[in-house]
Short mmCIF file of C-alpha atoms and ligand atoms in Angstrom, two decimals:
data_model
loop_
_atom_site.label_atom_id
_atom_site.label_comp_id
_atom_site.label_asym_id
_atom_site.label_seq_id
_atom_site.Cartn_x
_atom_site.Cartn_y
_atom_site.Cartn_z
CA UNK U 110 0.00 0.00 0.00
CA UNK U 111 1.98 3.61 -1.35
CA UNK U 112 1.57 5.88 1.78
CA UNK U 113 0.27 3.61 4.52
CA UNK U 114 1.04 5.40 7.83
CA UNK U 115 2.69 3.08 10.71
CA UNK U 116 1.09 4.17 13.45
CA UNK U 117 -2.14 2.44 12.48
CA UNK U 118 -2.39 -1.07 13.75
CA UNK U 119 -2.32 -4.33 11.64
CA UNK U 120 -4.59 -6.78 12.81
CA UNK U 121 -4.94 -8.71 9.29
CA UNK U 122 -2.31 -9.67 7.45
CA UNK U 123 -2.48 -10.86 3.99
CA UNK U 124 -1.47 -14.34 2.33
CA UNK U 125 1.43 -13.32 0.00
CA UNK U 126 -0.09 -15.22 -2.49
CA UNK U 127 -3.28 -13.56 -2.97
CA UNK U 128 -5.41 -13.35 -4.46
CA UNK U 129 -5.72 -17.33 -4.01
CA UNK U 130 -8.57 -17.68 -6.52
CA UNK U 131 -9.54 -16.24 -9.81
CA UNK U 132 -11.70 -17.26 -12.67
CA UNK U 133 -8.63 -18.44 -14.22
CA UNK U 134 -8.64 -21.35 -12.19
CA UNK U 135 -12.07 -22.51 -13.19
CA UNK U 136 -12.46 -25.46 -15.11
CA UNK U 137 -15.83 -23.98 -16.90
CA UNK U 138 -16.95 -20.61 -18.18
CA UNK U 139 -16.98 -18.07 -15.68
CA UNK U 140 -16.56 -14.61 -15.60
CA UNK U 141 -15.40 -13.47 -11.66
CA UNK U 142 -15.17 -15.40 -8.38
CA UNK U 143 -15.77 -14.07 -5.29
CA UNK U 144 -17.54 -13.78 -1.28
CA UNK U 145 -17.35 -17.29 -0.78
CA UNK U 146 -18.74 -18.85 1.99
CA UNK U 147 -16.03 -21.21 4.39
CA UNK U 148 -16.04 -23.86 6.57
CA UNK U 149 -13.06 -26.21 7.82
CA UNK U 150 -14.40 -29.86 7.18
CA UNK U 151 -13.55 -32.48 9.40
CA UNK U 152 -10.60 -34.20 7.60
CA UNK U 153 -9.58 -30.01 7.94
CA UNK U 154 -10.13 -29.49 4.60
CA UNK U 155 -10.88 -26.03 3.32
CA UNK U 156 -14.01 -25.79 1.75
CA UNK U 157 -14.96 -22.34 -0.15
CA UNK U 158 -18.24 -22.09 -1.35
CA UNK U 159 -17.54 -19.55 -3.84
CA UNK U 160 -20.00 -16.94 -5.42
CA UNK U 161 -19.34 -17.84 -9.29
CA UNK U 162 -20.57 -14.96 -11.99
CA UNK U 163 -21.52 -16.14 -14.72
CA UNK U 164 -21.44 -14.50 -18.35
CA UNK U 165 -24.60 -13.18 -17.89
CA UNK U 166 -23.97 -11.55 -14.74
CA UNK U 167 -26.58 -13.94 -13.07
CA UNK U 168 -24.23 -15.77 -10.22
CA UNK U 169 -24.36 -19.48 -8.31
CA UNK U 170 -22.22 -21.46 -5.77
CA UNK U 171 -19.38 -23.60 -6.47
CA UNK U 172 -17.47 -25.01 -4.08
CA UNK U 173 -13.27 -25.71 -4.28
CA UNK U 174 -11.59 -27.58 -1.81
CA UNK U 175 -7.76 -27.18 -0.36
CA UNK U 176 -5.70 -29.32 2.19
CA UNK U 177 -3.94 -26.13 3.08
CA UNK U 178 -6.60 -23.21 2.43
CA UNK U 179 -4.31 -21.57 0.50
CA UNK U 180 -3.47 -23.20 -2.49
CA UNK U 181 -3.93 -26.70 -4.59
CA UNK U 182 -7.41 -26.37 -5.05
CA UNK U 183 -9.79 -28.47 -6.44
CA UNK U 184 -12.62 -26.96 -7.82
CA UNK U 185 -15.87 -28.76 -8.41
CA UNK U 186 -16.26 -29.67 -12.41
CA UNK U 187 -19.47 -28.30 -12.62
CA UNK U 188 -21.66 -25.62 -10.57
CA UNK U 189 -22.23 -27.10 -7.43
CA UNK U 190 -25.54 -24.76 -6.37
CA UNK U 191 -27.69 -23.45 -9.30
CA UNK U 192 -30.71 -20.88 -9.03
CA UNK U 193 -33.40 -23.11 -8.99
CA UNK U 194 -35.87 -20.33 -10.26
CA UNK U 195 -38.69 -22.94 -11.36
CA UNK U 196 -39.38 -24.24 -7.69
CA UNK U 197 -37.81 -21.22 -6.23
CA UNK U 198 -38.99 -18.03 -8.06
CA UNK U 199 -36.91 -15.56 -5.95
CA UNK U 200 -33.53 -16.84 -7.51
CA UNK U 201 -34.56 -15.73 -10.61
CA UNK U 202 -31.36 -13.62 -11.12
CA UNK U 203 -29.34 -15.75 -9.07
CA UNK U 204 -27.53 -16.65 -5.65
CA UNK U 205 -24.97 -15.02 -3.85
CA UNK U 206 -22.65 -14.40 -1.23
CA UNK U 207 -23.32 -17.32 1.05
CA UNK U 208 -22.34 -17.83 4.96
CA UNK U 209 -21.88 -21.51 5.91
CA UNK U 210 -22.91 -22.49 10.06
CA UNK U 211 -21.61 -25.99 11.10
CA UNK U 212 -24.84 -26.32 13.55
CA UNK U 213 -24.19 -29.77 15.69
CA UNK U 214 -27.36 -30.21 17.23
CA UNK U 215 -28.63 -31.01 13.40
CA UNK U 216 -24.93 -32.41 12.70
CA UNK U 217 -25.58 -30.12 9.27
CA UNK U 218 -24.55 -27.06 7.21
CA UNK U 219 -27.01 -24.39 7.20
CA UNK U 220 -25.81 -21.78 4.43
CA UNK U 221 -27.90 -18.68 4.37
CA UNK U 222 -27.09 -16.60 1.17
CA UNK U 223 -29.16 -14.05 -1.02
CA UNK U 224 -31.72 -15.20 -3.64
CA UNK U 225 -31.87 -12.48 -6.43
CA UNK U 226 -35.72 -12.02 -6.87
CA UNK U 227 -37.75 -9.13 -9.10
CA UNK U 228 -38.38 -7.72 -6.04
CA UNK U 229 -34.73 -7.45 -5.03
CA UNK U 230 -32.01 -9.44 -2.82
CA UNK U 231 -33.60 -11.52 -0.35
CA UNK U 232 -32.10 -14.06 2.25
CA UNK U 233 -32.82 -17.63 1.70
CA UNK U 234 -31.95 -20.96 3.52
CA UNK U 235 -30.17 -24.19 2.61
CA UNK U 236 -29.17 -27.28 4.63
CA UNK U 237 -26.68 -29.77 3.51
CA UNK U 238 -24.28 -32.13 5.03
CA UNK U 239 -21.75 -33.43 1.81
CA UNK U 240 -22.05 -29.87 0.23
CA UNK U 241 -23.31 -31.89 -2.89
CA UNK U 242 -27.05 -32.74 -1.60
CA UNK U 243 -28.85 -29.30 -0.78
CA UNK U 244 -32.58 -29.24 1.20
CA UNK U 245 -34.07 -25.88 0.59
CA UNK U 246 -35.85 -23.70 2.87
CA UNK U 247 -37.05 -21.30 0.65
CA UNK U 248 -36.89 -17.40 1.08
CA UNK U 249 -36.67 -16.83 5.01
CA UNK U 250 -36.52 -12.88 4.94
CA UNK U 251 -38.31 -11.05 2.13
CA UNK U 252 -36.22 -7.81 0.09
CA UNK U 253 -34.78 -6.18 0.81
CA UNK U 254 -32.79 -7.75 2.65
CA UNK U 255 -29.01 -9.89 2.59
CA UNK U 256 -26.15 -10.34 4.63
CA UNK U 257 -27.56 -13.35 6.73
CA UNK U 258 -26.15 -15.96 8.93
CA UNK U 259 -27.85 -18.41 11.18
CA UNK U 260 -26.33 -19.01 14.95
CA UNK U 261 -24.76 -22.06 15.49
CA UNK U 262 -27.19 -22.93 18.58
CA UNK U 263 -30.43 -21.82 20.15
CA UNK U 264 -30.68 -19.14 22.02
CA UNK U 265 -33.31 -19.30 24.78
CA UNK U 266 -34.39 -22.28 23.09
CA UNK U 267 -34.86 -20.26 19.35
CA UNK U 268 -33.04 -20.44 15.91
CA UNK U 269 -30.99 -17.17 16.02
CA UNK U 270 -30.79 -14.86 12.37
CA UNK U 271 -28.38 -12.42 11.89
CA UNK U 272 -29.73 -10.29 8.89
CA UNK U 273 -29.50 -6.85 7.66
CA UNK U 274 -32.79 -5.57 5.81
CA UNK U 275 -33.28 -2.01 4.07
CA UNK U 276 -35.93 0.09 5.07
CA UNK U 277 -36.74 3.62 5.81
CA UNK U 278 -34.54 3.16 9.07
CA UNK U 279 -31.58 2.39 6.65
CA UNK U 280 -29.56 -0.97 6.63
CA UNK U 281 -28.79 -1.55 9.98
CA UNK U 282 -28.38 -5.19 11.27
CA UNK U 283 -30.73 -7.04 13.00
CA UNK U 284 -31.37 -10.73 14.38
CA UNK U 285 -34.46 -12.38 14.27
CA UNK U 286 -35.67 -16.03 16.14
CA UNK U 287 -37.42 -19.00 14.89
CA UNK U 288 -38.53 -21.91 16.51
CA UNK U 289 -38.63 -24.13 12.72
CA UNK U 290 -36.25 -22.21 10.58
CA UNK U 291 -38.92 -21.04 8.52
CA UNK U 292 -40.95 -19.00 10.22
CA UNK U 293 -38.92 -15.95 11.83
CA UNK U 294 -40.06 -13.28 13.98
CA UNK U 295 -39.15 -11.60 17.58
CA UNK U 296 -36.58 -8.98 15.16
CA UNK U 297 -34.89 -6.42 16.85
CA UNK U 298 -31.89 -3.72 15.36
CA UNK U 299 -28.39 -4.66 17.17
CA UNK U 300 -26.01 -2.51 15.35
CA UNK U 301 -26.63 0.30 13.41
CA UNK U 302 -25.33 2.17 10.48
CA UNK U 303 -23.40 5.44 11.59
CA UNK U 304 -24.26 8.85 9.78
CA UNK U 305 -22.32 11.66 8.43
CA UNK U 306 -18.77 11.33 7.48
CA UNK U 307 -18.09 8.03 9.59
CA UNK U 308 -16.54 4.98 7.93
CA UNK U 309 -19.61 2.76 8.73
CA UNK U 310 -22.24 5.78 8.08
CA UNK U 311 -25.71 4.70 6.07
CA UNK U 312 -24.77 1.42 5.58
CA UNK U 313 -23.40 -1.62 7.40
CA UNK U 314 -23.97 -5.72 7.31
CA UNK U 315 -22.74 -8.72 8.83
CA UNK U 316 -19.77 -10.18 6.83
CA UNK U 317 -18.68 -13.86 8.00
CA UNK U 318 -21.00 -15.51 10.77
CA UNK U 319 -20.05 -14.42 14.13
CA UNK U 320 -17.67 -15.97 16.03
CA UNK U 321 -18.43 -17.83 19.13
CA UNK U 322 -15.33 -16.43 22.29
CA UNK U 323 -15.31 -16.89 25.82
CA UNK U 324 -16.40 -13.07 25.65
CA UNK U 325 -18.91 -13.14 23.60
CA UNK U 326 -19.77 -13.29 20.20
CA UNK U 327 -17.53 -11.43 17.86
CA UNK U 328 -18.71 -9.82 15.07
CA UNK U 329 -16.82 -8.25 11.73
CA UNK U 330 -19.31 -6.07 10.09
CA UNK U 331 -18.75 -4.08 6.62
CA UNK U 332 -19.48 -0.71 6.72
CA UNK U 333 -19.92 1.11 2.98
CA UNK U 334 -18.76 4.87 2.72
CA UNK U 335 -20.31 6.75 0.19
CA UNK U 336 -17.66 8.83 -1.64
CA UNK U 337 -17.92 11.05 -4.89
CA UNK U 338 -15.80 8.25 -6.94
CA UNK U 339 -18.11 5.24 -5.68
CA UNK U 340 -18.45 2.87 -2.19
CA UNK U 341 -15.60 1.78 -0.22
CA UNK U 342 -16.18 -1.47 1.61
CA UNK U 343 -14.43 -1.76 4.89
CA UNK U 344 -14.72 -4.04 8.30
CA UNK U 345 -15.40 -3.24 12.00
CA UNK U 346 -15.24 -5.04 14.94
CA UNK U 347 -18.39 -5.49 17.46
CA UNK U 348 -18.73 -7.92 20.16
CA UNK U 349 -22.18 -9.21 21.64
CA UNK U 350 -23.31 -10.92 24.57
CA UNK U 351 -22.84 -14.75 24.46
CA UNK U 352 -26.23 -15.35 26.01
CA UNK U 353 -28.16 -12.53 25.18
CA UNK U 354 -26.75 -11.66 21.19
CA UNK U 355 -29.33 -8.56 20.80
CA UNK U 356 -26.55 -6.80 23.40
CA UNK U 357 -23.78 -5.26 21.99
CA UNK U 358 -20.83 -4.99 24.49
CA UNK U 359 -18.50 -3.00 22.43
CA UNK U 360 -17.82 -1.77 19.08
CA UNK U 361 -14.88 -0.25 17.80
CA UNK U 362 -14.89 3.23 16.22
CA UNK U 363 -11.82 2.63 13.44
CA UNK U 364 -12.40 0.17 10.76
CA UNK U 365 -9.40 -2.35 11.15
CA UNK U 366 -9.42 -3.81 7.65
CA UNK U 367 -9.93 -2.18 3.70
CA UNK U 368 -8.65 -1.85 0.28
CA UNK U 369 -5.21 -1.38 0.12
CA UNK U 370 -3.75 -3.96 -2.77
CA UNK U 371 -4.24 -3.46 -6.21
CA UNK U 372 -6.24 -6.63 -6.56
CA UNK U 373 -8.63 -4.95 -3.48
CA UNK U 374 -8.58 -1.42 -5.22
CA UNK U 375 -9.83 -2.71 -8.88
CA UNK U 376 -11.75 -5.19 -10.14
CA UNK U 377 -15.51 -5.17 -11.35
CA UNK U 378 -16.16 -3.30 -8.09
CA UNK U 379 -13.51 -1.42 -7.29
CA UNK U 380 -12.39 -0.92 -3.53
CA UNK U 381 -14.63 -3.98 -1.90
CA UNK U 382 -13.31 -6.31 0.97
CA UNK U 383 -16.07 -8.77 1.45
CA UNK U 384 -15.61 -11.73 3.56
CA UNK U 385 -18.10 -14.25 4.17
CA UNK U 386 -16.34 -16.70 5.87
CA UNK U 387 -13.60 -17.99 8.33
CA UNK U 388 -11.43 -21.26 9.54
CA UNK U 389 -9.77 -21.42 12.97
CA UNK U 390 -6.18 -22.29 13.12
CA UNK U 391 -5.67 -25.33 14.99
CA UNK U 392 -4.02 -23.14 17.68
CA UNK U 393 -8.21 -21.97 18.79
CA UNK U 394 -6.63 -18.24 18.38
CA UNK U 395 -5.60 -17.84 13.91
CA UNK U 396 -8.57 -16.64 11.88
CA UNK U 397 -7.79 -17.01 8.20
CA UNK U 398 -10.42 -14.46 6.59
CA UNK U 399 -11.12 -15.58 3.30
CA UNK U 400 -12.52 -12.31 1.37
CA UNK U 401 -13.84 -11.25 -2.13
CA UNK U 402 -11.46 -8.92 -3.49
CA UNK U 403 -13.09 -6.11 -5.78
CA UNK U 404 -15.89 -8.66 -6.59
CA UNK U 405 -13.46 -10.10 -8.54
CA UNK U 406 -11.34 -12.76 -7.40
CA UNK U 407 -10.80 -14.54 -3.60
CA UNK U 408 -8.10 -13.50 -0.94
CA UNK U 409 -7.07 -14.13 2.47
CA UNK U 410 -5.44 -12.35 5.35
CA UNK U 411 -4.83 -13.97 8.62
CA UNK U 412 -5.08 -12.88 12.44
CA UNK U 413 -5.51 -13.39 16.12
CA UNK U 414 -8.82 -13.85 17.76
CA UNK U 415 -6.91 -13.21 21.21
CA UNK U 416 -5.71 -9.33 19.23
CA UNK U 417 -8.93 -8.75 17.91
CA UNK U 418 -11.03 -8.85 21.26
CA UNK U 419 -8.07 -7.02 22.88
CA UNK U 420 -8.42 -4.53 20.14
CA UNK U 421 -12.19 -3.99 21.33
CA UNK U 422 -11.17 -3.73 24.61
CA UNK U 423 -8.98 -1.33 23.91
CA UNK U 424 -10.38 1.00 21.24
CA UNK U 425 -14.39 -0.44 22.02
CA UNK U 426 -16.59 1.61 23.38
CA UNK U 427 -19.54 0.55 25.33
CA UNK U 428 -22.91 0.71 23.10
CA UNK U 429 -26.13 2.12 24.00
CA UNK U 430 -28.58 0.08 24.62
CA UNK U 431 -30.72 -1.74 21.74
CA UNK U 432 -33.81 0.00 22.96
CA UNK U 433 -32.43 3.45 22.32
CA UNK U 434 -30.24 2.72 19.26
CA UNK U 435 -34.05 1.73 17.67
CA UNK U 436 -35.36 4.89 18.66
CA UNK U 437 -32.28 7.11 17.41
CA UNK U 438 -33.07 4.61 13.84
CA UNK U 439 -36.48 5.54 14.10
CA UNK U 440 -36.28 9.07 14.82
CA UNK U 441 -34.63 9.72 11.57
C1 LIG R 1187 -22.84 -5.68 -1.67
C2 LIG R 1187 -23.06 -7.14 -1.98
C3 LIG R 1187 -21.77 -7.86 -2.29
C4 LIG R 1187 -20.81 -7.05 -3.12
C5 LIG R 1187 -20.73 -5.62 -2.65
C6 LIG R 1187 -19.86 -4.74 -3.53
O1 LIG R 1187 -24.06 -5.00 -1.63
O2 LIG R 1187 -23.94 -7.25 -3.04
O3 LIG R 1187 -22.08 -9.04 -2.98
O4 LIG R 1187 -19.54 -7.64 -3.01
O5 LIG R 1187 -22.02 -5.08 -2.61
O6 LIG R 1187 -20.33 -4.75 -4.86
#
């Protein structure tokens, strides 16, 4: 990066070999790769379930697979999720951008990503256990609306949505609770879009799932500046109660993570960081971010869970509580 000032912390640091997946290394026509979904499978492979754009700009999911998450990967020969618009009319333009949740009690996948309806992005739900068999849900949360990931495990006994829907408000993120998956309700605002000149103003929305600490759940967010030359896509830190998610403990006013690289600063989209998904290092502390680069290709930068929540500690500043934060929203 040409004039990055050291003073300002590192807490990611990127693979030297990014970006770690282009289209060039598909083995059918397709035009950019990108905001894959991640999960470590239980041999420890490295599964991305990448966002595949087709050359009709319509996208679907295709997953590769590497022993070391970095490179060697094997890419499934064919698309491994299609829209199924015929049985599921809101894909009609296509799927994107999924988050993959290992949930144990129903030893399954669940990968909430956005169906592309007429009426806008929405966030459906799949299940699947071989990431080759899929069981849909269907649309869970109407447009507009994206940026979803289920819970690993109940809370109070409910299914547990992180989402972030438009509305007059703005896109702030919310979580909503379901007792079947399919029918969601109980939704309340937990972080919300700054205003003015901040990094996170107007627009914010969950990027990988959250990630289960002993303090809580920790959350990277993307927050989207509006800027006379086009968005910039950058990530925040928050951190929520472990019992009671709808609390937020702490959030940090600085992003910690943007486009620096070339690869991050052009593309299709220019100046995007998107990451949908994470591994754990075998150490319980290494978070390998695996992130769409300009909506382009797919890159990763690694760093410490331990830094990160120390970082919030540090920098975090209590947040007011839900209850307010929804009137400030709806006061606007
Ligand atoms: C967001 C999402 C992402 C995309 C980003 C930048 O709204 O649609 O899929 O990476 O915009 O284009």
């Amino acid at each position: 990066m040409p004039f990055r000032n050291q003073h300002v912390m590192t807490l990611f640091h990127r693979e030297n070999q990014n970006p770690i997946l282009t289209a060039a290394d598909w083995p059918y026509e397709a035009s950019t790769i990108f905001n894959a979904g991640v999960t470590r499978l239980p041999d420890g492979t490295t599964l991305l379930l990448c966002r595949v754009e087709d050359m009709r700009g319509h996208s679907h999911l295709c997953a590769a697979r590497s022993r070391n998450g970095v490179s060697d990967w094997e890419v499934d020969p064919q698309p491994t999720l299609l829209a199924d618009p015929d049985h599921y009319p809101e894909e009609v333009w296509g799927i994107e951008d999924p988050r993959i949740t290992f949930v144990p009690e129903m030893n399954q996948y669940m990968i909430a990503y956005t169906s592309y309806s007429y009426g806008g992005p929405g966030v459906s739900l799949a299940a699947t256990r071989d990431f080759k068999h899929f069981e849909r849900y269907g649309v869970v949360m109407p447009p507009e609306d994206k940026d979803a990931a289920l819970l690993p495990r109940r809370i109070r006994g409910q299914w547990a949505l992180i989402h972030r829907p438009v509305s007059n408000w703005g896109a702030h993120i919310w979580i909503s609770y379901s007792s079947d998956l399919s029918h969601w309700g109980d939704h309340k605002i937990i972080l919300e879009a700054r205003r003015g000149a901040w990094w996170d103003a107007n627009k914010i929305g969950l990027s990988p799932p959250p990630i289960e600490t002993d303090e809580g759940w920790l959350m990277i967010y993307h927050g989207v500046r509006q800027t006379a030359a086009g968005c910039i896509y950058r990530l925040g830190l928050a951190l929520f109660d472990l019992d009671n998610p709808e609390q937020c403990l702490r959030r940090g006013d600085a992003w910690v993570f943007g486009p620096e690289m070339t690869y991050e600063r052009e593309g299709d989209v220019g100046n995007v960081v998107f990451p949908c998904g994470y591994t754990i290092g075998d150490d319980g502390d290494t978070i390998n971010l695996y992130y769409g680069a300009a909506d382009t290709s797919m890159a990763l930068a690694r760093g410490s869970i331990r830094e990160l929540l120390d970082w919030l500690h540090e920098r975090g500043k209590l947040e007011s509580n839900t209850a307010m934060a929804t009137e400030t929203a709806a006061s606007r």
